[in-house]
Amino acid sequence: MTDVAAHQKKRLTTMFAIDVVCFLLAGAAIVGHVAFHVAWLLPVFLLAVVVGLGAQIWFIMGWMKATKPEAGPEPQAGRAP
């Protein structure tokens, strides 16, 4: 496995872990807010959703950066050697 692939696998695993924690926290927070009328759990729910989406965006941005071709000298069209 290449270095880039290993780094992306680690990034994917980290994203999954963050998303699972945020999913469980958001679920518990929304149940607590709606069923038990605990007002301060609504911001906890919203924060968990934002952090979970942020982890997914972080992963996608890293993936896009890793698959971007390396910038090299551009060929000059129309010029004879």
PDB file of N, CA and C in Angstrom:
ATOM      1  N   MET A   1       0.847  -1.170   0.000  1.00  0.00           N
ATOM      2  CA  MET A   1       0.000   0.000   0.000  1.00  0.00           C
ATOM      3  C   MET A   1       0.895   1.236   0.000  1.00  0.00           C
ATOM      4  N   THR A   2       0.561   2.168  -0.860  1.00  0.00           N
ATOM      5  CA  THR A   2       1.375   3.369  -0.955  1.00  0.00           C
ATOM      6  C   THR A   2       1.170   4.253   0.269  1.00  0.00           C
ATOM      7  N   ASP A   3       2.043   5.209   0.412  1.00  0.00           N
ATOM      8  CA  ASP A   3       1.964   6.131   1.549  1.00  0.00           C
ATOM      9  C   ASP A   3       0.676   6.947   1.504  1.00  0.00           C
ATOM     10  N   VAL A   4       0.284   7.372   0.311  1.00  0.00           N
ATOM     11  CA  VAL A   4      -0.946   8.170   0.166  1.00  0.00           C
ATOM     12  C   VAL A   4      -2.162   7.317   0.517  1.00  0.00           C
ATOM     13  N   ALA A   5      -2.187   6.082   0.044  1.00  0.00           N
ATOM     14  CA  ALA A   5      -3.320   5.197   0.336  1.00  0.00           C
ATOM     15  C   ALA A   5      -3.405   4.892   1.829  1.00  0.00           C
ATOM     16  N   ALA A   6      -2.277   4.689   2.478  1.00  0.00           N
ATOM     17  CA  ALA A   6      -2.270   4.430   3.917  1.00  0.00           C
ATOM     18  C   ALA A   6      -2.779   5.646   4.689  1.00  0.00           C
ATOM     19  N   HIS A   7      -2.378   6.816   4.243  1.00  0.00           N
ATOM     20  CA  HIS A   7      -2.840   8.049   4.901  1.00  0.00           C
ATOM     21  C   HIS A   7      -4.345   8.221   4.717  1.00  0.00           C
ATOM     22  N   GLN A   8      -4.840   7.924   3.517  1.00  0.00           N
ATOM     23  CA  GLN A   8      -6.274   8.043   3.263  1.00  0.00           C
ATOM     24  C   GLN A   8      -7.074   7.008   4.052  1.00  0.00           C
ATOM     25  N   LYS A   9      -6.522   5.822   4.218  1.00  0.00           N
ATOM     26  CA  LYS A   9      -7.208   4.794   5.009  1.00  0.00           C
ATOM     27  C   LYS A   9      -7.312   5.240   6.467  1.00  0.00           C
ATOM     28  N   LYS A  10      -6.249   5.836   6.986  1.00  0.00           N
ATOM     29  CA  LYS A  10      -6.270   6.347   8.352  1.00  0.00           C
ATOM     30  C   LYS A  10      -7.275   7.489   8.486  1.00  0.00           C
ATOM     31  N   ARG A  11      -7.329   8.359   7.472  1.00  0.00           N
ATOM     32  CA  ARG A  11      -8.280   9.465   7.470  1.00  0.00           C
ATOM     33  C   ARG A  11      -9.716   8.941   7.419  1.00  0.00           C
ATOM     34  N   LEU A  12      -9.962   7.891   6.623  1.00  0.00           N
ATOM     35  CA  LEU A  12     -11.295   7.291   6.526  1.00  0.00           C
ATOM     36  C   LEU A  12     -11.716   6.680   7.859  1.00  0.00           C
ATOM     37  N   THR A  13     -10.811   5.970   8.503  1.00  0.00           N
ATOM     38  CA  THR A  13     -11.107   5.359   9.798  1.00  0.00           C
ATOM     39  C   THR A  13     -11.414   6.431  10.839  1.00  0.00           C
ATOM     40  N   THR A  14     -10.657   7.510  10.830  1.00  0.00           N
ATOM     41  CA  THR A  14     -10.898   8.611  11.766  1.00  0.00           C
ATOM     42  C   THR A  14     -12.259   9.246  11.516  1.00  0.00           C
ATOM     43  N   MET A  15     -12.605   9.441  10.238  1.00  0.00           N
ATOM     44  CA  MET A  15     -13.896  10.017   9.907  1.00  0.00           C
ATOM     45  C   MET A  15     -15.039   9.125  10.379  1.00  0.00           C
ATOM     46  N   PHE A  16     -14.913   7.811  10.163  1.00  0.00           N
ATOM     47  CA  PHE A  16     -15.950   6.885  10.625  1.00  0.00           C
ATOM     48  C   PHE A  16     -16.112   6.944  12.146  1.00  0.00           C
ATOM     49  N   ALA A  17     -15.007   6.989  12.868  1.00  0.00           N
ATOM     50  CA  ALA A  17     -15.077   7.043  14.327  1.00  0.00           C
ATOM     51  C   ALA A  17     -15.769   8.320  14.797  1.00  0.00           C
ATOM     52  N   ILE A  18     -15.412   9.442  14.204  1.00  0.00           N
ATOM     53  CA  ILE A  18     -16.039  10.719  14.575  1.00  0.00           C
ATOM     54  C   ILE A  18     -17.528  10.686  14.248  1.00  0.00           C
ATOM     55  N   ASP A  19     -17.875  10.150  13.078  1.00  0.00           N
ATOM     56  CA  ASP A  19     -19.278  10.111  12.675  1.00  0.00           C
ATOM     57  C   ASP A  19     -20.115   9.202  13.571  1.00  0.00           C
ATOM     58  N   VAL A  20     -19.565   8.076  14.000  1.00  0.00           N
ATOM     59  CA  VAL A  20     -20.310   7.184  14.895  1.00  0.00           C
ATOM     60  C   VAL A  20     -20.571   7.866  16.230  1.00  0.00           C
ATOM     61  N   VAL A  21     -19.554   8.506  16.785  1.00  0.00           N
ATOM     62  CA  VAL A  21     -19.723   9.206  18.056  1.00  0.00           C
ATOM     63  C   VAL A  21     -20.748  10.328  17.914  1.00  0.00           C
ATOM     64  N   CYS A  22     -20.647  11.101  16.836  1.00  0.00           N
ATOM     65  CA  CYS A  22     -21.593  12.202  16.624  1.00  0.00           C
ATOM     66  C   CYS A  22     -23.005  11.684  16.400  1.00  0.00           C
ATOM     67  N   PHE A  23     -23.152  10.565  15.699  1.00  0.00           N
ATOM     68  CA  PHE A  23     -24.469   9.986  15.467  1.00  0.00           C
ATOM     69  C   PHE A  23     -25.123   9.568  16.783  1.00  0.00           C
ATOM     70  N   LEU A  24     -24.361   8.892  17.622  1.00  0.00           N
ATOM     71  CA  LEU A  24     -24.908   8.453  18.910  1.00  0.00           C
ATOM     72  C   LEU A  24     -25.228   9.647  19.813  1.00  0.00           C
ATOM     73  N   LEU A  25     -24.336  10.617  19.837  1.00  0.00           N
ATOM     74  CA  LEU A  25     -24.563  11.804  20.648  1.00  0.00           C
ATOM     75  C   LEU A  25     -25.765  12.603  20.149  1.00  0.00           C
ATOM     76  N   ALA A  26     -25.880  12.765  18.838  1.00  0.00           N
ATOM     77  CA  ALA A  26     -27.013  13.512  18.283  1.00  0.00           C
ATOM     78  C   ALA A  26     -28.324  12.793  18.555  1.00  0.00           C
ATOM     79  N   GLY A  27     -28.332  11.479  18.431  1.00  0.00           N
ATOM     80  CA  GLY A  27     -29.540  10.717  18.717  1.00  0.00           C
ATOM     81  C   GLY A  27     -29.977  10.861  20.163  1.00  0.00           C
ATOM     82  N   ALA A  28     -29.045  10.728  21.066  1.00  0.00           N
ATOM     83  CA  ALA A  28     -29.374  10.867  22.487  1.00  0.00           C
ATOM     84  C   ALA A  28     -29.816  12.292  22.806  1.00  0.00           C
ATOM     85  N   ALA A  29     -29.171  13.272  22.196  1.00  0.00           N
ATOM     86  CA  ALA A  29     -29.509  14.666  22.479  1.00  0.00           C
ATOM     87  C   ALA A  29     -30.899  15.018  21.969  1.00  0.00           C
ATOM     88  N   ILE A  30     -31.268  14.562  20.777  1.00  0.00           N
ATOM     89  CA  ILE A  30     -32.581  14.919  20.251  1.00  0.00           C
ATOM     90  C   ILE A  30     -33.687  14.195  21.019  1.00  0.00           C
ATOM     91  N   VAL A  31     -33.435  12.970  21.453  1.00  0.00           N
ATOM     92  CA  VAL A  31     -34.422  12.268  22.279  1.00  0.00           C
ATOM     93  C   VAL A  31     -34.577  12.988  23.618  1.00  0.00           C
ATOM     94  N   GLY A  32     -33.485  13.374  24.219  1.00  0.00           N
ATOM     95  CA  GLY A  32     -33.547  14.097  25.489  1.00  0.00           C
ATOM     96  C   GLY A  32     -34.245  15.435  25.361  1.00  0.00           C
ATOM     97  N   HIS A  33     -34.013  16.113  24.246  1.00  0.00           N
ATOM     98  CA  HIS A  33     -34.648  17.423  24.047  1.00  0.00           C
ATOM     99  C   HIS A  33     -36.148  17.285  23.800  1.00  0.00           C
ATOM    100  N   VAL A  34     -36.536  16.355  22.918  1.00  0.00           N
ATOM    101  CA  VAL A  34     -37.947  16.235  22.539  1.00  0.00           C
ATOM    102  C   VAL A  34     -38.763  15.502  23.606  1.00  0.00           C
ATOM    103  N   ALA A  35     -38.262  14.386  24.079  1.00  0.00           N
ATOM    104  CA  ALA A  35     -39.048  13.563  24.997  1.00  0.00           C
ATOM    105  C   ALA A  35     -39.028  14.081  26.435  1.00  0.00           C
ATOM    106  N   PHE A  36     -37.873  14.590  26.869  1.00  0.00           N
ATOM    107  CA  PHE A  36     -37.738  14.983  28.266  1.00  0.00           C
ATOM    108  C   PHE A  36     -37.669  16.496  28.466  1.00  0.00           C
ATOM    109  N   HIS A  37     -37.790  17.256  27.373  1.00  0.00           N
ATOM    110  CA  HIS A  37     -37.837  18.720  27.416  1.00  0.00           C
ATOM    111  C   HIS A  37     -36.614  19.336  28.096  1.00  0.00           C
ATOM    112  N   VAL A  38     -35.448  18.810  27.785  1.00  0.00           N
ATOM    113  CA  VAL A  38     -34.193  19.378  28.295  1.00  0.00           C
ATOM    114  C   VAL A  38     -33.691  20.356  27.225  1.00  0.00           C
ATOM    115  N   ALA A  39     -33.844  21.627  27.504  1.00  0.00           N
ATOM    116  CA  ALA A  39     -33.605  22.665  26.496  1.00  0.00           C
ATOM    117  C   ALA A  39     -32.153  22.723  26.022  1.00  0.00           C
ATOM    118  N   TRP A  40     -31.202  22.489  26.894  1.00  0.00           N
ATOM    119  CA  TRP A  40     -29.799  22.645  26.508  1.00  0.00           C
ATOM    120  C   TRP A  40     -29.302  21.513  25.610  1.00  0.00           C
ATOM    121  N   LEU A  41     -30.117  20.481  25.378  1.00  0.00           N
ATOM    122  CA  LEU A  41     -29.695  19.391  24.496  1.00  0.00           C
ATOM    123  C   LEU A  41     -29.877  19.730  23.015  1.00  0.00           C
ATOM    124  N   LEU A  42     -30.683  20.744  22.695  1.00  0.00           N
ATOM    125  CA  LEU A  42     -30.834  21.133  21.288  1.00  0.00           C
ATOM    126  C   LEU A  42     -29.515  21.657  20.705  1.00  0.00           C
ATOM    127  N   PRO A  43     -28.797  22.561  21.387  1.00  0.00           N
ATOM    128  CA  PRO A  43     -27.487  22.966  20.847  1.00  0.00           C
ATOM    129  C   PRO A  43     -26.488  21.803  20.773  1.00  0.00           C
ATOM    130  N   VAL A  44     -26.590  20.864  21.693  1.00  0.00           N
ATOM    131  CA  VAL A  44     -25.712  19.692  21.639  1.00  0.00           C
ATOM    132  C   VAL A  44     -26.007  18.890  20.378  1.00  0.00           C
ATOM    133  N   PHE A  45     -27.282  18.715  20.066  1.00  0.00           N
ATOM    134  CA  PHE A  45     -27.691  18.009  18.854  1.00  0.00           C
ATOM    135  C   PHE A  45     -27.143  18.711  17.615  1.00  0.00           C
ATOM    136  N   LEU A  46     -27.353  20.021  17.540  1.00  0.00           N
ATOM    137  CA  LEU A  46     -26.891  20.775  16.375  1.00  0.00           C
ATOM    138  C   LEU A  46     -25.376  20.735  16.238  1.00  0.00           C
ATOM    139  N   LEU A  47     -24.675  20.834  17.342  1.00  0.00           N
ATOM    140  CA  LEU A  47     -23.212  20.767  17.307  1.00  0.00           C
ATOM    141  C   LEU A  47     -22.727  19.394  16.846  1.00  0.00           C
ATOM    142  N   ALA A  48     -23.379  18.335  17.295  1.00  0.00           N
ATOM    143  CA  ALA A  48     -22.998  16.986  16.867  1.00  0.00           C
ATOM    144  C   ALA A  48     -23.211  16.806  15.369  1.00  0.00           C
ATOM    145  N   VAL A  49     -24.287  17.356  14.845  1.00  0.00           N
ATOM    146  CA  VAL A  49     -24.542  17.272  13.400  1.00  0.00           C
ATOM    147  C   VAL A  49     -23.473  18.041  12.627  1.00  0.00           C
ATOM    148  N   VAL A  50     -23.147  19.239  13.081  1.00  0.00           N
ATOM    149  CA  VAL A  50     -22.140  20.060  12.396  1.00  0.00           C
ATOM    150  C   VAL A  50     -20.764  19.393  12.429  1.00  0.00           C
ATOM    151  N   VAL A  51     -20.387  18.833  13.570  1.00  0.00           N
ATOM    152  CA  VAL A  51     -19.080  18.172  13.678  1.00  0.00           C
ATOM    153  C   VAL A  51     -19.042  16.930  12.789  1.00  0.00           C
ATOM    154  N   GLY A  52     -20.130  16.160  12.744  1.00  0.00           N
ATOM    155  CA  GLY A  52     -20.180  14.979  11.881  1.00  0.00           C
ATOM    156  C   GLY A  52     -20.052  15.345  10.410  1.00  0.00           C
ATOM    157  N   LEU A  53     -20.762  16.377   9.990  1.00  0.00           N
ATOM    158  CA  LEU A  53     -20.636  16.833   8.598  1.00  0.00           C
ATOM    159  C   LEU A  53     -19.245  17.408   8.328  1.00  0.00           C
ATOM    160  N   GLY A  54     -18.690  18.090   9.308  1.00  0.00           N
ATOM    161  CA  GLY A  54     -17.335  18.620   9.153  1.00  0.00           C
ATOM    162  C   GLY A  54     -16.304  17.521   8.959  1.00  0.00           C
ATOM    163  N   ALA A  55     -16.476  16.410   9.659  1.00  0.00           N
ATOM    164  CA  ALA A  55     -15.555  15.281   9.494  1.00  0.00           C
ATOM    165  C   ALA A  55     -15.658  14.708   8.091  1.00  0.00           C
ATOM    166  N   GLN A  56     -16.858  14.650   7.538  1.00  0.00           N
ATOM    167  CA  GLN A  56     -17.019  14.147   6.178  1.00  0.00           C
ATOM    168  C   GLN A  56     -16.406  15.098   5.159  1.00  0.00           C
ATOM    169  N   ILE A  57     -16.585  16.386   5.364  1.00  0.00           N
ATOM    170  CA  ILE A  57     -15.978  17.378   4.465  1.00  0.00           C
ATOM    171  C   ILE A  57     -14.460  17.310   4.554  1.00  0.00           C
ATOM    172  N   TRP A  58     -13.934  17.144   5.759  1.00  0.00           N
ATOM    173  CA  TRP A  58     -12.485  17.013   5.959  1.00  0.00           C
ATOM    174  C   TRP A  58     -11.935  15.819   5.185  1.00  0.00           C
ATOM    175  N   PHE A  59     -12.662  14.699   5.233  1.00  0.00           N
ATOM    176  CA  PHE A  59     -12.225  13.510   4.502  1.00  0.00           C
ATOM    177  C   PHE A  59     -12.255  13.750   2.994  1.00  0.00           C
ATOM    178  N   ILE A  60     -13.327  14.325   2.491  1.00  0.00           N
ATOM    179  CA  ILE A  60     -13.461  14.545   1.050  1.00  0.00           C
ATOM    180  C   ILE A  60     -12.407  15.528   0.550  1.00  0.00           C
ATOM    181  N   MET A  61     -12.139  16.576   1.312  1.00  0.00           N
ATOM    182  CA  MET A  61     -11.112  17.531   0.896  1.00  0.00           C
ATOM    183  C   MET A  61      -9.726  16.877   0.854  1.00  0.00           C
ATOM    184  N   GLY A  62      -9.442  16.016   1.822  1.00  0.00           N
ATOM    185  CA  GLY A  62      -8.176  15.285   1.801  1.00  0.00           C
ATOM    186  C   GLY A  62      -8.088  14.323   0.637  1.00  0.00           C
ATOM    187  N   TRP A  63      -9.188  13.709   0.298  1.00  0.00           N
ATOM    188  CA  TRP A  63      -9.233  12.784  -0.830  1.00  0.00           C
ATOM    189  C   TRP A  63      -9.002  13.543  -2.133  1.00  0.00           C
ATOM    190  N   MET A  64      -9.654  14.691  -2.274  1.00  0.00           N
ATOM    191  CA  MET A  64      -9.467  15.492  -3.479  1.00  0.00           C
ATOM    192  C   MET A  64      -8.018  15.957  -3.613  1.00  0.00           C
ATOM    193  N   LYS A  65      -7.420  16.329  -2.496  1.00  0.00           N
ATOM    194  CA  LYS A  65      -6.030  16.778  -2.519  1.00  0.00           C
ATOM    195  C   LYS A  65      -5.088  15.629  -2.885  1.00  0.00           C
ATOM    196  N   ALA A  66      -5.390  14.433  -2.381  1.00  0.00           N
ATOM    197  CA  ALA A  66      -4.527  13.278  -2.638  1.00  0.00           C
ATOM    198  C   ALA A  66      -4.619  12.799  -4.079  1.00  0.00           C
ATOM    199  N   THR A  67      -5.763  12.975  -4.719  1.00  0.00           N
ATOM    200  CA  THR A  67      -5.927  12.480  -6.088  1.00  0.00           C
ATOM    201  C   THR A  67      -5.636  13.543  -7.136  1.00  0.00           C
ATOM    202  N   LYS A  68      -5.319  14.746  -6.698  1.00  0.00           N
ATOM    203  CA  LYS A  68      -4.996  15.811  -7.646  1.00  0.00           C
ATOM    204  C   LYS A  68      -3.638  15.508  -8.284  1.00  0.00           C
ATOM    205  N   PRO A  69      -3.548  15.637  -9.619  1.00  0.00           N
ATOM    206  CA  PRO A  69      -2.252  15.385 -10.261  1.00  0.00           C
ATOM    207  C   PRO A  69      -1.224  16.431  -9.839  1.00  0.00           C
ATOM    208  N   GLU A  70       0.001  15.991  -9.770  1.00  0.00           N
ATOM    209  CA  GLU A  70       1.079  16.888  -9.361  1.00  0.00           C
ATOM    210  C   GLU A  70       1.309  17.941 -10.432  1.00  0.00           C
ATOM    211  N   ALA A  71       1.549  19.162  -9.999  1.00  0.00           N
ATOM    212  CA  ALA A  71       1.794  20.260 -10.940  1.00  0.00           C
ATOM    213  C   ALA A  71       3.226  20.195 -11.427  1.00  0.00           C
ATOM    214  N   GLY A  72       3.364  20.142 -12.692  1.00  0.00           N
ATOM    215  CA  GLY A  72       4.690  20.118 -13.302  1.00  0.00           C
ATOM    216  C   GLY A  72       4.760  21.187 -14.374  1.00  0.00           C
ATOM    217  N   PRO A  73       5.858  21.246 -15.095  1.00  0.00           N
ATOM    218  CA  PRO A  73       5.955  22.237 -16.172  1.00  0.00           C
ATOM    219  C   PRO A  73       4.925  21.911 -17.258  1.00  0.00           C
ATOM    220  N   GLU A  74       4.182  22.909 -17.649  1.00  0.00           N
ATOM    221  CA  GLU A  74       3.165  22.706 -18.670  1.00  0.00           C
ATOM    222  C   GLU A  74       3.824  22.704 -20.036  1.00  0.00           C
ATOM    223  N   PRO A  75       3.370  21.807 -20.906  1.00  0.00           N
ATOM    224  CA  PRO A  75       3.944  21.806 -22.268  1.00  0.00           C
ATOM    225  C   PRO A  75       3.510  23.059 -23.017  1.00  0.00           C
ATOM    226  N   GLN A  76       4.416  23.549 -23.818  1.00  0.00           N
ATOM    227  CA  GLN A  76       4.134  24.756 -24.589  1.00  0.00           C
ATOM    228  C   GLN A  76       3.686  24.334 -25.975  1.00  0.00           C
ATOM    229  N   ALA A  77       2.452  24.569 -26.258  1.00  0.00           N
ATOM    230  CA  ALA A  77       1.875  24.171 -27.543  1.00  0.00           C
ATOM    231  C   ALA A  77       2.307  25.150 -28.640  1.00  0.00           C
ATOM    232  N   GLY A  78       2.560  24.617 -29.798  1.00  0.00           N
ATOM    233  CA  GLY A  78       2.869  25.464 -30.942  1.00  0.00           C
ATOM    234  C   GLY A  78       4.308  25.882 -31.072  1.00  0.00           C
ATOM    235  N   ARG A  79       5.184  25.484 -30.176  1.00  0.00           N
ATOM    236  CA  ARG A  79       6.594  25.876 -30.258  1.00  0.00           C
ATOM    237  C   ARG A  79       7.405  24.692 -30.764  1.00  0.00           C
ATOM    238  N   ALA A  80       8.207  24.946 -31.700  1.00  0.00           N
ATOM    239  CA  ALA A  80       9.094  23.920 -32.235  1.00  0.00           C
ATOM    240  C   ALA A  80      10.333  23.827 -31.358  1.00  0.00           C
ATOM    241  N   PRO A  81      10.845  22.617 -31.166  1.00  0.00           N
ATOM    242  CA  PRO A  81      12.052  22.474 -30.333  1.00  0.00           C
ATOM    243  C   PRO A  81      13.279  23.039 -30.945  1.00  0.00           C
TER     244      PRO A  81
END
